[in-house]
Amino acid sequence: MNRKLVRIIALGSFALVVVLSTAWPAQAQDTKTPYPSMAPLDQYLIADRNAEIALARTAAPPSISRDAIVMVLGSHGYETAVEGKSGFVCMVERAWMNPFDSPEFWNPKNRSPICLNPPAARTVLPITLMRTKLVFAGKSKDEVKESIKAAIEKKELPALEAGAMSYMMSKDAYLTDKGGHNMAHLMFYMPLGTVWGANLVDSSNNVSEPFPGSPLLLAPSYKGNPEPIDMFLMGTGVWSDGTAAPM
């Protein structure tokens, strides 16, 4: 990896740190919760099924999304809209995949295109499907969290598989009401407590790079709350269509 690419990744990671610090603040810091409960179901749905399929595919480059399974959110939860052949799964996540303490957990505007590779489709996707099933059953945020926790303790959810990762490179995503939120990035899922040197910053005074440090970020999602997963993020610098993504 050449010096220029390392610098691009480091810059992207710094930008994403800023994004995460504004997009997912602790609920206690807000004077009020903008979305205290679930909105009417139709606000979370995309009326045009083909539009949701197309949006889901924007999560990854066409070489990946072209042959992927595509799932869409219907009135009874996620369902397969396109049969794929690569083992990848593309979908548009909703706000209830945020951390449970996120003030935007019920934000109906959230549209988060994601493409999961086969290991993630087998072991991370079930978390998404279970959270969604519970939400559609009318469970509160606390009830969803406790149900996920119980399922993990009873081993009703599969253990994380090695090599699980996903793509979130869509320029059309809407992740949060905060500005400057839509960063093209990859996510790597690891067992809780994995030490990769994420979120580290070089504090020395003898460096030439503007934001030197670890190119990896440890995201607030999951992290044992309650899913036993660390999620590492890395900025890509390009959107899924190959155009440059702002850093």
mmCIF file of N, CA, C and O in Angstrom, residues 188-233:
data_model
loop_
_atom_site.group_PDB
_atom_site.id
_atom_site.type_symbol
_atom_site.label_atom_id
_atom_site.label_comp_id
_atom_site.label_asym_id
_atom_site.label_seq_id
_atom_site.Cartn_x
_atom_site.Cartn_y
_atom_site.Cartn_z
ATOM 1 N N PHE A 188 -15.975 -4.328 9.069
ATOM 2 C CA PHE A 188 -15.430 -5.644 9.371
ATOM 3 C C PHE A 188 -15.918 -6.070 10.754
ATOM 4 O O PHE A 188 -15.750 -5.333 11.719
ATOM 5 N N TYR A 189 -16.518 -7.246 10.841
ATOM 6 C CA TYR A 189 -17.095 -7.728 12.091
ATOM 7 C C TYR A 189 -16.127 -8.706 12.754
ATOM 8 O O TYR A 189 -15.654 -9.659 12.126
ATOM 9 N N MET A 190 -15.863 -8.467 14.034
ATOM 10 C CA MET A 190 -14.929 -9.299 14.779
ATOM 11 C C MET A 190 -15.515 -9.616 16.149
ATOM 12 O O MET A 190 -16.376 -8.891 16.653
ATOM 13 N N PRO A 191 -15.042 -10.706 16.782
ATOM 14 C CA PRO A 191 -15.516 -11.015 18.142
ATOM 15 C C PRO A 191 -15.238 -9.866 19.095
ATOM 16 O O PRO A 191 -14.239 -9.154 18.948
ATOM 17 N N LEU A 192 -16.111 -9.678 20.042
ATOM 18 C CA LEU A 192 -15.987 -8.592 21.001
ATOM 19 C C LEU A 192 -14.638 -8.647 21.704
ATOM 20 O O LEU A 192 -14.194 -9.700 22.151
ATOM 21 N N GLY A 193 -13.994 -7.492 21.793
ATOM 22 C CA GLY A 193 -12.707 -7.421 22.468
ATOM 23 C C GLY A 193 -11.506 -7.587 21.564
ATOM 24 O O GLY A 193 -10.361 -7.569 22.028
ATOM 25 N N THR A 194 -11.731 -7.735 20.249
ATOM 26 C CA THR A 194 -10.629 -7.870 19.309
ATOM 27 C C THR A 194 -9.772 -6.601 19.339
ATOM 28 O O THR A 194 -10.293 -5.492 19.332
ATOM 29 N N VAL A 195 -8.459 -6.773 19.363
ATOM 30 C CA VAL A 195 -7.550 -5.627 19.430
ATOM 31 C C VAL A 195 -6.903 -5.427 18.055
ATOM 32 O O VAL A 195 -6.033 -6.185 17.655
ATOM 33 N N TRP A 196 -7.363 -4.403 17.350
ATOM 34 C CA TRP A 196 -6.809 -4.073 16.039
ATOM 35 C C TRP A 196 -6.146 -2.703 16.035
ATOM 36 O O TRP A 196 -5.731 -2.215 14.995
ATOM 37 N N GLY A 197 -6.071 -2.048 17.173
ATOM 38 C CA GLY A 197 -5.471 -0.722 17.202
ATOM 39 C C GLY A 197 -6.350 0.336 16.571
ATOM 40 O O GLY A 197 -5.860 1.321 16.018
ATOM 41 N N ALA A 198 -7.651 0.162 16.674
ATOM 42 C CA ALA A 198 -8.573 1.142 16.087
ATOM 43 C C ALA A 198 -8.676 2.388 16.953
ATOM 44 O O ALA A 198 -8.431 2.360 18.153
ATOM 45 N N ASN A 199 -9.049 3.485 16.307
ATOM 46 C CA ASN A 199 -9.315 4.761 16.972
ATOM 47 C C ASN A 199 -8.081 5.364 17.629
ATOM 48 O O ASN A 199 -8.193 6.228 18.498
ATOM 49 N N LEU A 200 -6.905 4.939 17.245
ATOM 50 C CA LEU A 200 -5.684 5.487 17.832
ATOM 51 C C LEU A 200 -5.194 6.680 17.022
ATOM 52 O O LEU A 200 -5.277 6.696 15.794
ATOM 53 N N VAL A 201 -4.681 7.686 17.697
ATOM 54 C CA VAL A 201 -4.180 8.893 17.045
ATOM 55 C C VAL A 201 -2.743 9.130 17.471
ATOM 56 O O VAL A 201 -2.393 8.986 18.639
ATOM 57 N N ASP A 202 -1.886 9.474 16.502
ATOM 58 C CA ASP A 202 -0.489 9.786 16.791
ATOM 59 C C ASP A 202 -0.417 11.186 17.379
ATOM 60 O O ASP A 202 -0.701 12.172 16.705
ATOM 61 N N SER A 203 -0.051 11.283 18.636
ATOM 62 C CA SER A 203 -0.019 12.583 19.317
ATOM 63 C C SER A 203 1.358 13.247 19.286
ATOM 64 O O SER A 203 1.562 14.287 19.898
ATOM 65 N N SER A 204 2.308 12.650 18.567
ATOM 66 C CA SER A 204 3.642 13.255 18.522
ATOM 67 C C SER A 204 3.603 14.567 17.742
ATOM 68 O O SER A 204 2.702 14.825 16.948
ATOM 69 N N ASN A 205 4.569 15.394 17.942
ATOM 70 C CA ASN A 205 4.633 16.700 17.278
ATOM 71 C C ASN A 205 5.503 16.679 16.036
ATOM 72 O O ASN A 205 5.690 17.700 15.382
ATOM 73 N N ASN A 206 6.038 15.530 15.694
ATOM 74 C CA ASN A 206 6.973 15.450 14.583
ATOM 75 C C ASN A 206 6.405 14.615 13.442
ATOM 76 O O ASN A 206 7.021 13.670 12.973
ATOM 77 N N VAL A 207 5.196 14.951 13.020
ATOM 78 C CA VAL A 207 4.560 14.215 11.930
ATOM 79 C C VAL A 207 4.132 15.200 10.853
ATOM 80 O O VAL A 207 3.824 16.353 11.123
ATOM 81 N N SER A 208 4.161 14.744 9.605
ATOM 82 C CA SER A 208 3.804 15.610 8.491
ATOM 83 C C SER A 208 2.374 15.430 8.035
ATOM 84 O O SER A 208 1.817 16.303 7.375
ATOM 85 N N GLU A 209 1.759 14.298 8.374
ATOM 86 C CA GLU A 209 0.383 14.059 7.944
ATOM 87 C C GLU A 209 -0.575 14.864 8.814
ATOM 88 O O GLU A 209 -0.368 15.016 10.015
ATOM 89 N N PRO A 210 -1.670 15.389 8.230
ATOM 90 C CA PRO A 210 -2.590 16.225 9.015
ATOM 91 C C PRO A 210 -3.371 15.458 10.075
ATOM 92 O O PRO A 210 -3.637 15.988 11.136
ATOM 93 N N PHE A 211 -3.729 14.224 9.803
ATOM 94 C CA PHE A 211 -4.504 13.446 10.762
ATOM 95 C C PHE A 211 -3.923 12.039 10.877
ATOM 96 O O PHE A 211 -4.572 11.056 10.517
ATOM 97 N N PRO A 212 -2.696 11.918 11.328
ATOM 98 C CA PRO A 212 -2.072 10.601 11.383
ATOM 99 C C PRO A 212 -2.703 9.738 12.471
ATOM 100 O O PRO A 212 -3.214 10.234 13.468
ATOM 101 N N GLY A 213 -2.643 8.433 12.284
ATOM 102 C CA GLY A 213 -3.180 7.517 13.278
ATOM 103 C C GLY A 213 -3.683 6.254 12.627
ATOM 104 O O GLY A 213 -3.378 5.961 11.475
ATOM 105 N N SER A 214 -4.466 5.492 13.359
ATOM 106 C CA SER A 214 -4.988 4.246 12.841
ATOM 107 C C SER A 214 -5.996 4.487 11.726
ATOM 108 O O SER A 214 -6.866 5.347 11.850
ATOM 109 N N PRO A 215 -5.916 3.730 10.611
ATOM 110 C CA PRO A 215 -6.905 3.870 9.552
ATOM 111 C C PRO A 215 -8.203 3.151 9.883
ATOM 112 O O PRO A 215 -9.148 3.188 9.106
ATOM 113 N N LEU A 216 -8.265 2.488 11.041
ATOM 114 C CA LEU A 216 -9.463 1.750 11.445
ATOM 115 C C LEU A 216 -10.211 2.486 12.542
ATOM 116 O O LEU A 216 -9.619 3.084 13.426
ATOM 117 N N LEU A 217 -11.532 2.392 12.476
ATOM 118 C CA LEU A 217 -12.388 2.969 13.497
ATOM 119 C C LEU A 217 -13.207 1.865 14.137
ATOM 120 O O LEU A 217 -13.641 0.935 13.470
ATOM 121 N N LEU A 218 -13.419 1.976 15.437
ATOM 122 C CA LEU A 218 -14.282 1.037 16.139
ATOM 123 C C LEU A 218 -15.648 1.698 16.257
ATOM 124 O O LEU A 218 -15.813 2.690 16.964
ATOM 125 N N ALA A 219 -16.632 1.170 15.528
ATOM 126 C CA ALA A 219 -17.950 1.795 15.461
ATOM 127 C C ALA A 219 -18.758 1.515 16.715
ATOM 128 O O ALA A 219 -18.540 0.525 17.401
ATOM 129 N N PRO A 220 -19.730 2.394 17.013
ATOM 130 C CA PRO A 220 -20.535 2.195 18.222
ATOM 131 C C PRO A 220 -21.584 1.103 18.100
ATOM 132 O O PRO A 220 -22.126 0.661 19.095
ATOM 133 N N SER A 221 -21.922 0.670 16.900
ATOM 134 C CA SER A 221 -22.937 -0.369 16.756
ATOM 135 C C SER A 221 -22.443 -1.694 17.326
ATOM 136 O O SER A 221 -21.257 -2.012 17.278
ATOM 137 N N TYR A 222 -23.371 -2.474 17.848
ATOM 138 C CA TYR A 222 -23.069 -3.770 18.464
ATOM 139 C C TYR A 222 -22.180 -3.561 19.696
ATOM 140 O O TYR A 222 -22.620 -3.052 20.689
ATOM 141 N N LYS A 223 -20.912 -3.975 19.639
ATOM 142 C CA LYS A 223 -19.974 -3.793 20.748
ATOM 143 C C LYS A 223 -20.521 -4.319 22.072
ATOM 144 O O LYS A 223 -20.392 -3.699 23.115
ATOM 145 N N GLY A 224 -21.187 -5.481 22.010
ATOM 146 C CA GLY A 224 -21.627 -6.103 23.242
ATOM 147 C C GLY A 224 -22.864 -5.488 23.837
ATOM 148 O O GLY A 224 -23.157 -5.698 25.016
ATOM 149 N N ASN A 225 -23.617 -4.768 23.045
ATOM 150 C CA ASN A 225 -24.789 -4.075 23.582
ATOM 151 C C ASN A 225 -26.055 -4.400 22.788
ATOM 152 O O ASN A 225 -26.668 -3.526 22.188
ATOM 153 N N PRO A 226 -26.528 -5.647 22.798
ATOM 154 C CA PRO A 226 -25.937 -6.790 23.501
ATOM 155 C C PRO A 226 -25.154 -7.743 22.600
ATOM 156 O O PRO A 226 -24.561 -8.708 23.085
ATOM 157 N N GLU A 227 -25.120 -7.506 21.290
ATOM 158 C CA GLU A 227 -24.451 -8.441 20.391
ATOM 159 C C GLU A 227 -22.947 -8.475 20.665
ATOM 160 O O GLU A 227 -22.309 -7.425 20.751
ATOM 161 N N PRO A 228 -22.349 -9.657 20.803
ATOM 162 C CA PRO A 228 -20.914 -9.749 21.135
ATOM 163 C C PRO A 228 -20.031 -9.546 19.914
ATOM 164 O O PRO A 228 -19.246 -10.408 19.521
ATOM 165 N N ILE A 229 -20.136 -8.379 19.307
ATOM 166 C CA ILE A 229 -19.441 -8.101 18.051
ATOM 167 C C ILE A 229 -18.798 -6.721 18.109
ATOM 168 O O ILE A 229 -19.424 -5.750 18.526
ATOM 169 N N ASP A 230 -17.541 -6.646 17.693
ATOM 170 C CA ASP A 230 -16.890 -5.367 17.431
ATOM 171 C C ASP A 230 -17.004 -5.102 15.938
ATOM 172 O O ASP A 230 -16.813 -6.010 15.120
ATOM 173 N N MET A 231 -17.328 -3.881 15.560
ATOM 174 C CA MET A 231 -17.475 -3.545 14.155
ATOM 175 C C MET A 231 -16.476 -2.464 13.790
ATOM 176 O O MET A 231 -16.560 -1.333 14.261
ATOM 177 N N PHE A 232 -15.496 -2.825 12.959
ATOM 178 C CA PHE A 232 -14.458 -1.891 12.541
ATOM 179 C C PHE A 232 -14.836 -1.284 11.188
ATOM 180 O O PHE A 232 -15.307 -1.987 10.294
ATOM 181 N N LEU A 233 -14.640 0.025 11.038
ATOM 182 C CA LEU A 233 -14.972 0.730 9.812
ATOM 183 C C LEU A 233 -13.721 1.295 9.162
ATOM 184 O O LEU A 233 -12.790 1.708 9.846
#
